[in-house]
Amino acid sequence: MISRRSLIGAAASAPLFGSRLAGADTYPSKPIRVILTGPVGGLIDVSGRAIGDAMQHNLGQPWIIDPRPGANGMMAGQIFLSSPADGYTLFLSVSGHVALNFLMKAPYDAMKDFQPIGMIGVSTALLCVPPSVPANNVEEFVAYARANPGKLNYLNSANGTGAHLLPELMKIKYKLDITSISYKGLPPGVQDLLAGRLELGMVSTTIVINHVKAGRLKAIGVVGPNRLPELPDVPTMGEQGAGDVEVRSSLPLYGHKDLPQSIVQRVNQALVASLGDAETLKRLKQVYVEPLPFTPAETAKALNDEHVRLGKVIEQLGIKADGGS
């Protein structure tokens, strides 16, 4: 997955960046609207809001979050691309966005029509089941799924996301027959998971951890490198021999493909400085996002690498255009 860059350099550069802002040019001179592919309360929304105060401080203008979920992110993408390429409308998504054209006939090219500006970070997720499922780890879930072929359903928040691809990779690895049920983002799907209408879901930690703590859901694996302090008894997927099915979501910020480089650099510098802010780091930690203070070039490379990797996964899974398999 996307490599982690040290925060030390970003934190150290923040004071210098603040001084540069003081004598900056006219951009931005009005509020900046950030179109999201996910719903209110989802990973993209909470992450975009977590950096909001710092971005407003570093850019000197309001940072307005505008969630537009639906159609595997295409609704948000079309709204964004129909706006002027002036830097006052930006696009925040998850890294699965780069797989869109592998999965369906989209009205735009996810790799060519969006210019990477920077990366907020990469999330940690939990693989969860409702209490009615007699499984406390991956091995037990596999045994239960094999005993109930064709009867179990999993939460798919959008084709090409980790919530979709991780269960599909589990199907291949463990020879399971479980069914994808599509939702407009994670929050509505989590409601069905809580109600026991779904038997499996990979969900952003921030959305489900309170449910897990309260016993309303069971976490059977951490999708990330380390166990969580709040859930010390839940092993990582890697510890359970399932690290090869992990698909973590990173959070890239985009501008239009022809956005002037001066604006790209300006927003990136504000983002990197924001990721070095103590309060922002605290907020991101609270939503289980590991900061990635990348340059535009590093962001573009990471997304291109993810494009190649997800393309191979989708080919392996046999997923065809329009989301069929």
Short mmCIF file of C-alpha atoms in Angstrom, two decimals:
data_model
loop_
_atom_site.label_atom_id
_atom_site.label_comp_id
_atom_site.label_asym_id
_atom_site.label_seq_id
_atom_site.Cartn_x
_atom_site.Cartn_y
_atom_site.Cartn_z
CA MET A 1 0.00 0.00 0.00
CA ILE A 2 1.03 3.61 0.10
CA SER A 3 4.24 4.17 2.05
CA ARG A 4 4.34 6.44 5.09
CA ARG A 5 6.38 9.63 4.96
CA SER A 6 7.85 11.07 8.14
CA LEU A 7 5.85 13.81 9.82
CA ILE A 8 8.95 15.43 11.22
CA GLY A 9 9.74 17.36 8.06
CA ALA A 10 6.17 18.57 7.70
CA ALA A 11 5.96 19.68 11.29
CA ALA A 12 9.28 21.46 11.03
CA SER A 13 8.23 23.28 7.89
CA ALA A 14 4.96 24.59 9.33
CA PRO A 15 6.35 27.79 10.92
CA LEU A 16 8.15 28.74 7.70
CA PHE A 17 5.01 28.04 5.72
CA GLY A 18 3.01 30.33 7.95
CA SER A 19 5.35 33.20 7.15
CA ARG A 20 5.05 32.53 3.41
CA LEU A 21 1.28 32.71 3.64
CA ALA A 22 1.45 36.20 5.08
CA GLY A 23 2.85 37.60 1.86
CA ALA A 24 1.04 35.31 -0.55
CA ASP A 25 -0.71 36.27 -3.78
CA THR A 26 -4.43 36.74 -4.25
CA TYR A 27 -5.36 33.03 -4.11
CA PRO A 28 -7.51 32.24 -2.27
CA SER A 29 -9.73 35.29 -2.01
CA LYS A 30 -12.99 33.46 -1.27
CA PRO A 31 -14.17 30.22 0.41
CA ILE A 32 -12.97 26.87 -0.93
CA ARG A 33 -15.60 24.20 -1.56
CA VAL A 34 -14.48 20.58 -1.19
CA ILE A 35 -16.67 18.03 -3.00
CA LEU A 36 -16.66 14.60 -1.32
CA THR A 37 -17.50 11.23 -2.83
CA GLY A 38 -18.73 9.89 0.53
CA PRO A 39 -21.71 10.65 2.78
CA VAL A 40 -21.94 12.73 5.94
CA GLY A 41 -20.34 10.77 8.77
CA GLY A 42 -18.22 8.61 6.49
CA LEU A 43 -14.43 8.35 6.40
CA ILE A 44 -13.97 11.07 3.77
CA ASP A 45 -16.31 13.46 5.56
CA VAL A 46 -14.77 13.10 9.02
CA SER A 47 -11.24 13.31 7.60
CA GLY A 48 -12.04 16.40 5.55
CA ARG A 49 -13.50 18.08 8.62
CA ALA A 50 -10.55 16.98 10.79
CA ILE A 51 -8.18 19.16 8.74
CA GLY A 52 -10.72 21.94 8.19
CA ASP A 53 -9.69 24.39 10.90
CA ALA A 54 -6.00 24.14 10.02
CA MET A 55 -6.69 24.49 6.30
CA GLN A 56 -8.82 27.56 6.93
CA HIS A 57 -6.04 29.04 9.07
CA ASN A 58 -3.31 28.25 6.53
CA LEU A 59 -5.27 29.43 3.50
CA GLY A 60 -7.10 32.32 5.16
CA GLN A 61 -10.49 31.26 3.78
CA PRO A 62 -13.32 28.95 4.90
CA TRP A 63 -12.93 25.25 4.05
CA ILE A 64 -16.45 24.12 3.10
CA ILE A 65 -17.16 20.38 3.04
CA ASP A 66 -19.83 19.31 0.51
CA PRO A 67 -20.64 15.55 0.60
CA ARG A 68 -22.16 14.20 -2.63
CA PRO A 69 -22.38 10.41 -2.29
CA GLY A 70 -23.82 8.07 -4.90
CA ALA A 71 -23.07 6.31 -8.19
CA ASN A 72 -19.66 5.07 -7.02
CA GLY A 73 -18.40 8.64 -6.66
CA MET A 74 -19.45 9.66 -10.17
CA MET A 75 -22.04 12.15 -8.94
CA ALA A 76 -19.39 14.00 -6.95
CA GLY A 77 -16.92 13.72 -9.81
CA GLN A 78 -19.30 15.25 -12.34
CA ILE A 79 -20.25 18.09 -10.01
CA PHE A 80 -16.56 18.80 -9.42
CA LEU A 81 -15.55 18.64 -13.08
CA SER A 82 -18.40 20.99 -14.05
CA SER A 83 -16.96 23.69 -11.78
CA PRO A 84 -14.32 26.22 -12.91
CA ALA A 85 -10.67 25.14 -12.75
CA ASP A 86 -9.80 28.01 -10.44
CA GLY A 87 -8.96 26.19 -7.21
CA TYR A 88 -12.14 27.25 -5.42
CA THR A 89 -13.67 23.80 -5.89
CA LEU A 90 -11.56 20.79 -4.90
CA PHE A 91 -12.27 17.05 -4.85
CA LEU A 92 -11.65 14.71 -1.90
CA SER A 93 -12.02 10.98 -2.33
CA VAL A 94 -10.50 7.64 -1.34
CA SER A 95 -7.78 5.89 -3.31
CA GLY A 96 -10.32 3.45 -4.76
CA HIS A 97 -11.32 6.36 -7.02
CA VAL A 98 -8.40 5.40 -9.30
CA ALA A 99 -10.09 2.05 -10.07
CA LEU A 100 -13.35 3.57 -11.32
CA ASN A 101 -12.66 3.08 -15.03
CA PHE A 102 -11.77 -0.56 -14.47
CA LEU A 103 -15.20 -1.14 -12.97
CA MET A 104 -17.71 0.79 -15.04
CA LYS A 105 -18.34 3.09 -17.96
CA ALA A 106 -17.67 6.43 -16.31
CA PRO A 107 -18.26 9.84 -17.96
CA TYR A 108 -14.65 10.84 -17.19
CA ASP A 109 -11.18 9.38 -16.76
CA ALA A 110 -10.34 9.08 -13.06
CA MET A 111 -6.60 9.19 -13.77
CA LYS A 112 -6.46 11.92 -16.43
CA ASP A 113 -9.19 14.39 -15.50
CA PHE A 114 -8.12 14.93 -11.87
CA GLN A 115 -4.83 16.48 -10.74
CA PRO A 116 -3.39 15.10 -7.47
CA ILE A 117 -2.64 17.87 -4.97
CA GLY A 118 -1.82 15.98 -1.80
CA MET A 119 -2.82 13.24 0.61
CA ILE A 120 -4.55 13.57 3.97
CA GLY A 121 -3.60 10.08 5.13
CA VAL A 122 -4.44 6.38 5.14
CA SER A 123 -7.16 4.82 7.26
CA THR A 124 -7.35 1.85 9.57
CA ALA A 125 -10.50 -0.24 9.31
CA LEU A 126 -12.18 -3.09 11.17
CA LEU A 127 -13.58 -6.26 9.66
CA CYS A 128 -16.85 -6.71 11.54
CA VAL A 129 -19.71 -9.15 11.96
CA PRO A 130 -22.96 -8.81 13.93
CA PRO A 131 -23.27 -10.70 17.22
CA SER A 132 -25.54 -13.26 15.52
CA VAL A 133 -22.60 -14.54 13.45
CA PRO A 134 -20.74 -17.24 15.45
CA ALA A 135 -17.26 -15.99 14.62
CA ASN A 136 -14.65 -14.10 16.64
CA ASN A 137 -11.81 -14.18 14.11
CA VAL A 138 -11.20 -14.70 10.40
CA GLU A 139 -10.75 -18.45 10.68
CA GLU A 140 -14.10 -18.88 12.44
CA PHE A 141 -15.86 -16.64 9.90
CA VAL A 142 -14.41 -18.69 7.04
CA ALA A 143 -15.69 -21.89 8.63
CA TYR A 144 -19.16 -20.34 9.13
CA ALA A 145 -19.29 -19.04 5.53
CA ARG A 146 -18.27 -22.42 4.13
CA ALA A 147 -21.04 -24.05 6.15
CA ASN A 148 -23.58 -21.57 4.71
CA PRO A 149 -22.74 -21.14 1.00
CA GLY A 150 -24.76 -18.47 -0.75
CA LYS A 151 -26.53 -17.39 2.44
CA LEU A 152 -24.21 -14.63 3.71
CA ASN A 153 -24.07 -11.00 2.55
CA TYR A 154 -21.38 -8.35 2.92
CA LEU A 155 -21.42 -4.54 2.94
CA ASN A 156 -20.19 -2.94 -0.30
CA SER A 157 -19.99 0.84 0.11
CA ALA A 158 -18.89 1.31 -3.54
CA ASN A 159 -17.24 -0.87 -6.16
CA GLY A 160 -13.47 -0.58 -6.05
CA THR A 161 -13.27 0.47 -2.40
CA GLY A 162 -11.65 -1.64 0.28
CA ALA A 163 -15.11 -2.52 1.61
CA HIS A 164 -15.78 -4.16 -1.75
CA LEU A 165 -12.42 -5.62 -2.71
CA LEU A 166 -11.36 -7.10 0.64
CA PRO A 167 -14.37 -9.46 0.90
CA GLU A 168 -13.96 -10.34 -2.77
CA LEU A 169 -10.32 -11.27 -2.16
CA MET A 170 -11.45 -13.33 0.82
CA LYS A 171 -13.83 -15.17 -1.50
CA ILE A 172 -10.91 -16.15 -3.71
CA LYS A 173 -8.43 -16.93 -0.93
CA TYR A 174 -10.84 -19.02 1.13
CA LYS A 175 -13.19 -20.21 -1.65
CA LEU A 176 -16.27 -18.57 -0.12
CA ASP A 177 -19.72 -17.95 -1.58
CA ILE A 178 -20.85 -14.63 -0.08
CA THR A 179 -22.86 -11.88 -1.78
CA SER A 180 -22.14 -8.17 -2.24
CA ILE A 181 -24.90 -5.76 -1.18
CA SER A 182 -24.32 -2.20 -2.44
CA TYR A 183 -24.91 1.00 -0.43
CA LYS A 184 -24.33 4.73 -0.92
CA GLY A 185 -21.40 4.84 1.47
CA LEU A 186 -20.61 3.06 4.71
CA PRO A 187 -23.02 4.66 7.24
CA PRO A 188 -26.26 3.30 5.71
CA GLY A 189 -24.66 -0.13 5.28
CA VAL A 190 -23.55 -0.15 8.89
CA GLN A 191 -27.19 0.17 9.94
CA ASP A 192 -27.98 -3.10 8.17
CA LEU A 193 -24.86 -4.68 9.64
CA LEU A 194 -26.03 -3.68 13.12
CA ALA A 195 -29.48 -5.08 12.37
CA GLY A 196 -28.02 -8.42 11.32
CA ARG A 197 -29.19 -8.06 7.71
CA LEU A 198 -25.54 -8.31 6.64
CA GLU A 199 -23.03 -10.84 7.94
CA LEU A 200 -19.74 -9.06 7.16
CA GLY A 201 -18.42 -5.55 6.64
CA MET A 202 -15.05 -3.83 6.41
CA VAL A 203 -15.75 -0.44 7.98
CA SER A 204 -13.68 2.61 8.90
CA THR A 205 -12.70 2.27 12.55
CA THR A 206 -14.09 5.66 13.51
CA ILE A 207 -17.58 4.66 12.33
CA VAL A 208 -17.86 1.35 14.20
CA ILE A 209 -15.51 1.33 17.17
CA ASN A 210 -18.18 2.49 19.62
CA HIS A 211 -20.52 -0.23 18.36
CA VAL A 212 -17.75 -2.78 18.86
CA LYS A 213 -17.00 -1.54 22.37
CA ALA A 214 -20.70 -1.73 23.22
CA GLY A 215 -21.02 -5.28 21.90
CA ARG A 216 -23.37 -4.33 19.07
CA LEU A 217 -20.79 -5.56 16.56
CA LYS A 218 -17.81 -7.92 16.76
CA ALA A 219 -14.47 -6.98 15.22
CA ILE A 220 -12.76 -10.07 13.82
CA GLY A 221 -9.71 -8.31 12.37
CA VAL A 222 -7.87 -5.00 12.17
CA VAL A 223 -7.20 -3.84 8.60
CA GLY A 224 -3.94 -2.06 9.30
CA PRO A 225 -0.40 -2.69 10.54
CA ASN A 226 -1.04 -2.71 14.29
CA ARG A 227 -3.61 -3.74 16.88
CA LEU A 228 -5.66 -0.89 18.31
CA PRO A 229 -5.04 0.14 21.94
CA GLU A 230 -8.82 0.29 22.45
CA LEU A 231 -9.23 -3.29 21.15
CA PRO A 232 -6.05 -5.09 22.23
CA ASP A 233 -7.57 -8.55 21.79
CA VAL A 234 -8.48 -8.06 18.13
CA PRO A 235 -5.61 -9.30 15.93
CA THR A 236 -4.61 -7.69 12.65
CA MET A 237 -5.45 -9.38 9.39
CA GLY A 238 -1.74 -10.02 8.95
CA GLU A 239 -1.51 -11.81 12.28
CA GLN A 240 -4.28 -14.11 11.07
CA GLY A 241 -2.53 -14.97 7.81
CA ALA A 242 -4.88 -12.71 5.83
CA GLY A 243 -2.61 -9.73 5.16
CA ASP A 244 -2.69 -10.49 1.44
CA VAL A 245 -6.40 -9.55 1.24
CA GLU A 246 -5.97 -6.13 2.88
CA VAL A 247 -7.07 -3.06 0.92
CA ARG A 248 -6.59 0.15 2.92
CA SER A 249 -8.10 3.46 1.86
CA SER A 250 -5.97 6.56 1.51
CA LEU A 251 -7.47 10.04 1.12
CA PRO A 252 -6.23 12.04 -1.89
CA LEU A 253 -7.13 15.68 -2.52
CA TYR A 254 -7.51 16.66 -6.19
CA GLY A 255 -7.85 19.73 -8.36
CA HIS A 256 -8.81 19.99 -12.04
CA LYS A 257 -6.30 18.58 -14.52
CA ASP A 258 -5.50 22.08 -15.80
CA LEU A 259 -5.39 23.82 -12.42
CA PRO A 260 -2.40 26.20 -12.43
CA GLN A 261 0.65 24.77 -10.68
CA SER A 262 0.93 27.85 -8.48
CA ILE A 263 -2.44 26.97 -6.94
CA VAL A 264 -1.61 23.26 -6.72
CA GLN A 265 1.55 24.10 -4.79
CA ARG A 266 -0.26 26.61 -2.60
CA VAL A 267 -2.94 24.13 -1.53
CA ASN A 268 -0.38 21.36 -1.06
CA GLN A 269 1.74 23.55 1.19
CA ALA A 270 -1.33 24.38 3.24
CA LEU A 271 -2.20 20.69 3.51
CA VAL A 272 1.31 19.64 4.54
CA ALA A 273 1.41 22.43 7.12
CA SER A 274 -2.01 21.36 8.41
CA LEU A 275 -0.76 17.79 8.81
CA GLY A 276 2.01 19.15 11.01
CA ASP A 277 -0.47 20.93 13.28
CA ALA A 278 -0.84 19.33 16.71
CA GLU A 279 -4.61 19.74 16.90
CA THR A 280 -5.07 18.33 13.39
CA LEU A 281 -2.90 15.33 14.24
CA LYS A 282 -5.02 14.76 17.34
CA ARG A 283 -8.23 14.88 15.29
CA LEU A 284 -6.89 12.50 12.65
CA LYS A 285 -5.75 10.09 15.34
CA GLN A 286 -9.26 10.18 16.77
CA VAL A 287 -10.65 9.04 13.41
CA TYR A 288 -7.87 6.44 12.92
CA VAL A 289 -6.20 8.12 9.97
CA GLU A 290 -2.41 8.05 9.68
CA PRO A 291 -1.21 11.34 8.09
CA LEU A 292 0.64 11.22 4.77
CA PRO A 293 2.16 14.68 4.06
CA PHE A 294 3.01 14.00 0.41
CA THR A 295 4.03 16.44 -2.30
CA PRO A 296 1.91 16.55 -5.48
CA ALA A 297 4.47 14.34 -7.24
CA GLU A 298 4.53 11.82 -4.40
CA THR A 299 0.73 11.79 -4.36
CA ALA A 300 0.58 11.20 -8.12
CA LYS A 301 3.05 8.32 -7.87
CA ALA A 302 1.20 6.71 -4.97
CA LEU A 303 -2.11 6.94 -6.85
CA ASN A 304 -0.57 5.57 -10.04
CA ASP A 305 0.86 2.65 -8.08
CA GLU A 306 -2.57 2.07 -6.54
CA HIS A 307 -4.15 2.26 -10.01
CA VAL A 308 -1.88 -0.52 -11.22
CA ARG A 309 -2.34 -2.63 -8.08
CA LEU A 310 -6.14 -2.34 -7.99
CA GLY A 311 -6.30 -2.99 -11.71
CA LYS A 312 -4.56 -6.32 -11.17
CA VAL A 313 -6.88 -7.15 -8.27
CA ILE A 314 -9.98 -6.33 -10.32
CA GLU A 315 -8.69 -8.43 -13.22
CA GLN A 316 -8.00 -11.29 -10.79
CA LEU A 317 -11.53 -11.01 -9.42
CA GLY A 318 -13.03 -10.95 -12.89
CA ILE A 319 -15.03 -7.80 -12.20
CA LYS A 320 -16.35 -6.39 -15.48
CA ALA A 321 -17.63 -2.99 -16.60
CA ASP A 322 -20.63 -1.61 -14.71
CA GLY A 323 -19.70 -3.53 -11.59
CA GLY A 324 -20.62 -7.03 -12.77
CA SER A 325 -18.52 -10.09 -12.02
#
